[in-house]
mmCIF file with all atom_site columns, C-alpha atoms in Angstrom:
data_model
loop_
_atom_site.group_PDB
_atom_site.id
_atom_site.type_symbol
_atom_site.label_atom_id
_atom_site.label_alt_id
_atom_site.label_comp_id
_atom_site.label_asym_id
_atom_site.label_entity_id
_atom_site.label_seq_id
_atom_site.pdbx_PDB_ins_code
_atom_site.Cartn_x
_atom_site.Cartn_y
_atom_site.Cartn_z
_atom_site.occupancy
_atom_site.B_iso_or_equiv
_atom_site.pdbx_formal_charge
_atom_site.auth_seq_id
_atom_site.auth_comp_id
_atom_site.auth_asym_id
_atom_site.auth_atom_id
_atom_site.pdbx_PDB_model_num
ATOM 1   C CA . MET A 1 1   ? 103.491 88.552  162.425 1.00 68.00 ? 41  MET A CA 1
ATOM 2   C CA . ALA A 1 2   ? 102.350 91.899  165.449 1.00 79.00 ? 42  ALA A CA 1
ATOM 3   C CA . GLN A 1 3   ? 105.167 94.032  167.000 1.00 84.00 ? 43  GLN A CA 1
ATOM 4   C CA . THR A 1 4   ? 104.380 95.872  169.638 1.00 85.00 ? 44  THR A CA 1
ATOM 5   C CA . VAL A 1 5   ? 107.305 99.189  170.657 1.00 87.00 ? 45  VAL A CA 1
ATOM 6   C CA . ILE A 1 6   ? 106.446 100.477 174.127 1.00 86.00 ? 46  ILE A CA 1
ATOM 7   C CA . LEU A 1 7   ? 107.693 104.172 173.206 1.00 90.00 ? 47  LEU A CA 1
ATOM 8   C CA . HIS A 1 8   ? 110.221 104.964 176.445 1.00 88.00 ? 48  HIS A CA 1
ATOM 9   C CA . GLY A 1 9   ? 112.387 106.812 173.923 1.00 92.00 ? 49  GLY A CA 1
ATOM 10  C CA . THR A 1 10  ? 114.098 108.274 170.230 1.00 94.00 ? 50  THR A CA 1
ATOM 11  C CA . SER A 1 11  ? 115.303 104.321 169.199 1.00 93.00 ? 51  SER A CA 1
ATOM 12  C CA . GLN A 1 12  ? 111.686 103.127 170.442 1.00 93.00 ? 52  GLN A CA 1
ATOM 13  C CA . ARG A 1 13  ? 110.245 105.879 168.363 1.00 94.00 ? 53  ARG A CA 1
ATOM 14  C CA . ILE A 1 14  ? 112.389 105.148 165.090 1.00 94.00 ? 54  ILE A CA 1
ATOM 15  C CA . PHE A 1 15  ? 111.678 101.664 165.074 1.00 92.00 ? 55  PHE A CA 1
ATOM 16  C CA . ALA A 1 16  ? 108.105 101.987 165.343 1.00 92.00 ? 56  ALA A CA 1
ATOM 17  C CA . LYS A 1 17  ? 108.579 104.742 162.475 1.00 94.00 ? 57  LYS A CA 1
ATOM 18  C CA . THR A 1 18  ? 110.382 101.648 160.342 1.00 93.00 ? 58  THR A CA 1
ATOM 19  C CA . LEU A 1 19  ? 107.923 99.293  161.317 1.00 92.00 ? 59  LEU A CA 1
ATOM 20  C CA . ILE A 1 20  ? 104.974 101.646 159.601 1.00 93.00 ? 60  ILE A CA 1
ATOM 21  C CA . GLU A 1 21  ? 107.279 102.521 156.556 1.00 94.00 ? 61  GLU A CA 1
ATOM 22  C CA . ARG A 1 22  ? 106.955 98.794  156.022 1.00 93.00 ? 62  ARG A CA 1
ATOM 23  C CA . ALA A 1 23  ? 103.980 97.524  156.837 1.00 93.00 ? 63  ALA A CA 1
ATOM 24  C CA . PRO A 1 24  ? 101.491 95.889  154.143 1.00 92.00 ? 64  PRO A CA 1
ATOM 25  C CA . VAL A 1 25  ? 99.256  97.322  152.639 1.00 94.00 ? 65  VAL A CA 1
ATOM 26  C CA . ASP A 1 26  ? 95.685  97.578  155.015 1.00 93.00 ? 66  ASP A CA 1
ATOM 27  C CA . ALA A 1 27  ? 97.624  97.078  157.666 1.00 92.00 ? 67  ALA A CA 1
ATOM 28  C CA . VAL A 1 28  ? 96.708  98.416  160.920 1.00 92.00 ? 68  VAL A CA 1
ATOM 29  C CA . VAL A 1 29  ? 98.605  100.615 163.760 1.00 91.00 ? 69  VAL A CA 1
ATOM 30  C CA . THR A 1 30  ? 96.928  100.961 167.446 1.00 90.00 ? 70  THR A CA 1
ATOM 31  C CA . VAL A 1 31  ? 98.659  103.758 169.587 1.00 89.00 ? 71  VAL A CA 1
ATOM 32  C CA . ARG A 1 32  ? 97.433  103.868 172.732 1.00 88.00 ? 72  ARG A CA 1
ATOM 33  C CA . GLU A 1 33  ? 98.654  104.491 176.540 1.00 87.00 ? 73  GLU A CA 1
ATOM 34  C CA . ALA A 1 34  ? 99.894  101.671 178.585 1.00 86.00 ? 74  ALA A CA 1
ATOM 35  C CA . THR A 1 35  ? 97.959  100.093 181.107 1.00 85.00 ? 75  THR A CA 1
ATOM 36  C CA . ARG A 1 36  ? 98.060  99.686  184.113 1.00 87.00 ? 76  ARG A CA 1
ATOM 37  C CA . ASN A 1 37  ? 101.581 97.754  185.055 1.00 89.00 ? 77  ASN A CA 1
ATOM 38  C CA . ASN A 1 38  ? 101.122 94.973  187.890 1.00 90.00 ? 78  ASN A CA 1
ATOM 39  C CA . ASP A 1 39  ? 102.641 96.895  190.984 1.00 92.00 ? 79  ASP A CA 1
ATOM 40  C CA . GLN A 1 40  ? 99.243  99.280  190.366 1.00 95.00 ? 80  GLN A CA 1
ATOM 41  C CA . ASN A 1 41  ? 97.447  95.840  190.543 1.00 93.00 ? 81  ASN A CA 1
ATOM 42  C CA . ALA A 1 42  ? 98.614  94.318  193.567 1.00 94.00 ? 82  ALA A CA 1
ATOM 43  C CA . LYS A 1 43  ? 98.270  97.948  195.560 1.00 96.00 ? 83  LYS A CA 1
ATOM 44  C CA . LEU A 1 44  ? 94.725  98.023  193.743 1.00 96.00 ? 84  LEU A CA 1
ATOM 45  C CA . TRP A 1 45  ? 93.430  94.986  195.039 1.00 96.00 ? 85  TRP A CA 1
ATOM 46  C CA . ALA A 1 46  ? 95.805  95.116  198.722 1.00 96.00 ? 86  ALA A CA 1
ATOM 47  C CA . LEU A 1 47  ? 94.076  98.565  198.954 1.00 97.00 ? 87  LEU A CA 1
ATOM 48  C CA . LEU A 1 48  ? 89.918  97.212  198.421 1.00 97.00 ? 88  LEU A CA 1
ATOM 49  C CA . SER A 1 49  ? 91.244  94.310  199.917 1.00 97.00 ? 89  SER A CA 1
ATOM 50  C CA . ASP A 1 50  ? 91.691  96.705  203.345 1.00 97.00 ? 90  ASP A CA 1
ATOM 51  C CA . VAL A 1 51  ? 88.624  98.473  202.773 1.00 97.00 ? 91  VAL A CA 1
ATOM 52  C CA . SER A 1 52  ? 86.045  95.650  202.764 1.00 97.00 ? 92  SER A CA 1
ATOM 53  C CA . ARG A 1 53  ? 87.611  93.702  205.449 1.00 97.00 ? 93  ARG A CA 1
ATOM 54  C CA . SER A 1 54  ? 87.078  97.669  207.479 1.00 97.00 ? 94  SER A CA 1
ATOM 55  C CA . LYS A 1 55  ? 83.684  97.619  206.906 1.00 97.00 ? 95  LYS A CA 1
ATOM 56  C CA . PRO A 1 56  ? 83.347  101.998 206.371 1.00 96.00 ? 96  PRO A CA 1
ATOM 57  C CA . GLU A 1 57  ? 79.881  103.274 206.395 1.00 95.00 ? 97  GLU A CA 1
ATOM 58  C CA . GLY A 1 58  ? 78.753  99.099  207.673 1.00 96.00 ? 98  GLY A CA 1
ATOM 59  C CA . ARG A 1 59  ? 79.181  97.950  204.203 1.00 96.00 ? 99  ARG A CA 1
ATOM 60  C CA . HIS A 1 60  ? 79.886  94.090  204.102 1.00 96.00 ? 100 HIS A CA 1
ATOM 61  C CA . TRP A 1 61  ? 81.112  94.163  200.297 1.00 96.00 ? 101 TRP A CA 1
ATOM 62  C CA . THR A 1 62  ? 83.685  92.416  198.595 1.00 94.00 ? 102 THR A CA 1
ATOM 63  C CA . PRO A 1 63  ? 87.319  94.029  197.226 1.00 95.00 ? 103 PRO A CA 1
ATOM 64  C CA . GLU A 1 64  ? 85.148  93.486  193.197 1.00 90.00 ? 104 GLU A CA 1
ATOM 65  C CA . THR A 1 65  ? 81.831  95.503  194.835 1.00 90.00 ? 105 THR A CA 1
ATOM 66  C CA . TRP A 1 66  ? 83.828  98.200  196.412 1.00 94.00 ? 106 TRP A CA 1
ATOM 67  C CA . LYS A 1 67  ? 86.553  98.289  193.267 1.00 93.00 ? 107 LYS A CA 1
ATOM 68  C CA . ALA A 1 68  ? 83.108  99.064  191.121 1.00 88.00 ? 108 ALA A CA 1
ATOM 69  C CA . ALA A 1 69  ? 81.998  101.915 193.382 1.00 91.00 ? 109 ALA A CA 1
ATOM 70  C CA . PHE A 1 70  ? 85.254  103.236 193.410 1.00 94.00 ? 110 PHE A CA 1
ATOM 71  C CA . MET A 1 71  ? 85.015  103.783 189.517 1.00 91.00 ? 111 MET A CA 1
ATOM 72  C CA . HIS A 1 72  ? 81.851  104.517 189.800 1.00 88.00 ? 112 HIS A CA 1
ATOM 73  C CA . VAL A 1 73  ? 82.966  107.536 191.528 1.00 91.00 ? 113 VAL A CA 1
ATOM 74  C CA . LEU A 1 74  ? 85.374  108.294 189.150 1.00 91.00 ? 114 LEU A CA 1
ATOM 75  C CA . GLY A 1 75  ? 82.806  107.763 186.162 1.00 89.00 ? 115 GLY A CA 1
ATOM 76  C CA . HIS A 1 76  ? 83.603  105.022 184.977 1.00 85.00 ? 116 HIS A CA 1
ATOM 77  C CA . GLN A 1 77  ? 80.398  102.944 183.781 1.00 78.00 ? 117 GLN A CA 1
ATOM 78  C CA . VAL A 1 78  ? 79.701  99.839  185.901 1.00 69.00 ? 118 VAL A CA 1
ATOM 79  C CA . GLN A 1 79  ? 76.838  98.554  185.523 1.00 75.00 ? 119 GLN A CA 1
ATOM 80  C CA . PHE A 1 80  ? 75.017  95.079  187.396 1.00 78.00 ? 120 PHE A CA 1
ATOM 81  C CA . CYS A 1 81  ? 72.911  91.893  186.081 1.00 83.00 ? 121 CYS A CA 1
ATOM 82  C CA . GLU A 1 82  ? 71.349  89.658  187.287 1.00 85.00 ? 122 GLU A CA 1
ATOM 83  C CA . GLY A 1 83  ? 72.225  86.102  187.385 1.00 82.00 ? 123 GLY A CA 1
ATOM 84  C CA . LEU A 1 84  ? 70.942  83.345  185.320 1.00 84.00 ? 124 LEU A CA 1
ATOM 85  C CA . ASP A 1 85  ? 70.890  80.803  188.473 1.00 83.00 ? 125 ASP A CA 1
ATOM 86  C CA . ASN A 1 86  ? 69.507  83.694  190.910 1.00 81.00 ? 126 ASN A CA 1
ATOM 87  C CA . SER A 1 87  ? 73.034  83.293  192.606 1.00 83.00 ? 127 SER A CA 1
ATOM 88  C CA . GLY A 1 88  ? 72.826  86.975  192.470 1.00 84.00 ? 128 GLY A CA 1
ATOM 89  C CA . PRO A 1 89  ? 74.363  90.486  190.239 1.00 82.00 ? 129 PRO A CA 1
ATOM 90  C CA . PHE A 1 90  ? 77.479  90.024  188.601 1.00 76.00 ? 130 PHE A CA 1
ATOM 91  C CA . PRO A 1 91  ? 79.546  92.972  187.064 1.00 69.00 ? 131 PRO A CA 1
ATOM 92  C CA . LEU A 1 92  ? 79.138  94.800  183.223 1.00 73.00 ? 132 LEU A CA 1
ATOM 93  C CA . GLY A 1 93  ? 81.030  97.410  181.402 1.00 66.00 ? 133 GLY A CA 1
ATOM 94  C CA . PHE A 1 94  ? 83.621  98.616  182.300 1.00 64.00 ? 134 PHE A CA 1
ATOM 95  C CA . ARG A 1 95  ? 86.695  96.396  183.309 1.00 78.00 ? 135 ARG A CA 1
ATOM 96  C CA . SER A 1 96  ? 90.018  98.004  185.500 1.00 85.00 ? 136 SER A CA 1
ATOM 97  C CA . SER A 1 97  ? 92.324  95.441  183.348 1.00 85.00 ? 137 SER A CA 1
ATOM 98  C CA . ARG A 1 98  ? 91.877  98.288  180.891 1.00 86.00 ? 138 ARG A CA 1
ATOM 99  C CA . LEU A 1 99  ? 92.385  101.468 182.971 1.00 90.00 ? 139 LEU A CA 1
ATOM 100 C CA . THR A 1 100 ? 95.294  103.331 181.655 1.00 92.00 ? 140 THR A CA 1
ATOM 101 C CA . VAL A 1 101 ? 98.323  103.903 184.194 1.00 93.00 ? 141 VAL A CA 1
ATOM 102 C CA . ARG A 1 102 ? 97.113  107.044 185.012 1.00 93.00 ? 142 ARG A CA 1
ATOM 103 C CA . GLN A 1 103 ? 93.508  105.753 185.410 1.00 93.00 ? 143 GLN A CA 1
ATOM 104 C CA . CYS A 1 104 ? 95.009  103.364 187.901 1.00 94.00 ? 144 CYS A CA 1
ATOM 105 C CA . ALA A 1 105 ? 96.252  106.394 189.269 1.00 95.00 ? 145 ALA A CA 1
ATOM 106 C CA . ASP A 1 106 ? 93.152  108.064 189.827 1.00 96.00 ? 146 ASP A CA 1
ATOM 107 C CA . LEU A 1 107 ? 91.110  105.474 191.829 1.00 95.00 ? 147 LEU A CA 1
ATOM 108 C CA . ILE A 1 108 ? 94.057  104.106 193.969 1.00 96.00 ? 148 ILE A CA 1
ATOM 109 C CA . THR A 1 109 ? 94.649  107.985 194.922 1.00 96.00 ? 149 THR A CA 1
ATOM 110 C CA . CYS A 1 110 ? 90.301  107.592 195.032 1.00 96.00 ? 150 CYS A CA 1
ATOM 111 C CA . ILE A 1 111 ? 90.600  104.196 197.191 1.00 97.00 ? 151 ILE A CA 1
ATOM 112 C CA . ILE A 1 112 ? 93.428  105.782 199.836 1.00 96.00 ? 152 ILE A CA 1
ATOM 113 C CA . GLU A 1 113 ? 91.268  109.051 200.205 1.00 96.00 ? 153 GLU A CA 1
ATOM 114 C CA . TYR A 1 114 ? 87.819  107.653 201.164 1.00 97.00 ? 154 TYR A CA 1
ATOM 115 C CA . GLY A 1 115 ? 89.932  105.294 203.420 1.00 96.00 ? 155 GLY A CA 1
ATOM 116 C CA . ASP A 1 116 ? 91.296  107.552 204.919 1.00 95.00 ? 156 ASP A CA 1
ATOM 117 C CA . ARG A 1 117 ? 88.288  109.822 205.546 1.00 96.00 ? 157 ARG A CA 1
ATOM 118 C CA . HIS A 1 118 ? 86.163  106.178 206.868 1.00 96.00 ? 158 HIS A CA 1
ATOM 119 C CA . GLY A 1 119 ? 88.934  105.257 209.250 1.00 94.00 ? 159 GLY A CA 1
ATOM 120 C CA . VAL A 1 120 ? 90.113  102.010 207.215 1.00 96.00 ? 160 VAL A CA 1
ATOM 121 C CA . LYS A 1 121 ? 93.663  100.488 208.563 1.00 93.00 ? 161 LYS A CA 1
ATOM 122 C CA . TRP A 1 122 ? 96.203  99.994  206.297 1.00 95.00 ? 162 TRP A CA 1
ATOM 123 C CA . THR A 1 123 ? 98.179  96.895  205.297 1.00 94.00 ? 163 THR A CA 1
ATOM 124 C CA . ASP A 1 124 ? 101.055 98.597  202.964 1.00 90.00 ? 164 ASP A CA 1
ATOM 125 C CA . PRO A 1 125 ? 102.919 100.141 205.783 1.00 87.00 ? 165 PRO A CA 1
ATOM 126 C CA . ALA A 1 126 ? 103.884 102.763 203.247 1.00 86.00 ? 166 ALA A CA 1
ATOM 127 C CA . LEU A 1 127 ? 100.336 103.761 204.095 1.00 87.00 ? 167 LEU A CA 1
ATOM 128 C CA . THR A 1 128 ? 100.615 103.545 207.503 1.00 77.00 ? 168 THR A CA 1
ATOM 129 C CA . GLU A 1 129 ? 103.810 105.377 208.327 1.00 70.00 ? 169 GLU A CA 1
ATOM 130 C CA . GLU A 1 130 ? 102.673 108.472 205.765 1.00 65.00 ? 170 GLU A CA 1
ATOM 131 C CA . ARG A 1 131 ? 99.688  108.767 208.111 1.00 62.00 ? 171 ARG A CA 1
ATOM 132 C CA . ALA A 1 132 ? 101.437 108.475 211.609 1.00 62.00 ? 172 ALA A CA 1
ATOM 133 C CA . ALA A 1 133 ? 104.156 111.104 210.149 1.00 61.00 ? 173 ALA A CA 1
#
């Protein structure tokens, strides 16, 4: 049976060590940073929608296109291929759902900094209040 342990503290680390000690031969163990959380995901898409509605620099892009552009700025590999039915390009490569918490925070910061420089009107009251102060 597969087990996932989030290492919040000492007791989780002890439990993880116990699982490893009891694991059968040829078991596989993976340790990785946590991926973005639901709050980050919601904030990311709200920010991308705000940027898309603002059309900075005259760019009439969808939130998905803006996401790819910002991920590219941060060095993530994003490529586009032409669809088979001539319906336009579609993104390939790095997916934001695979971002770690830290990588998603960097992406959110990048979007906010760009939006602030280009006069994006944020719908998040916290961002509006921060800029007014």
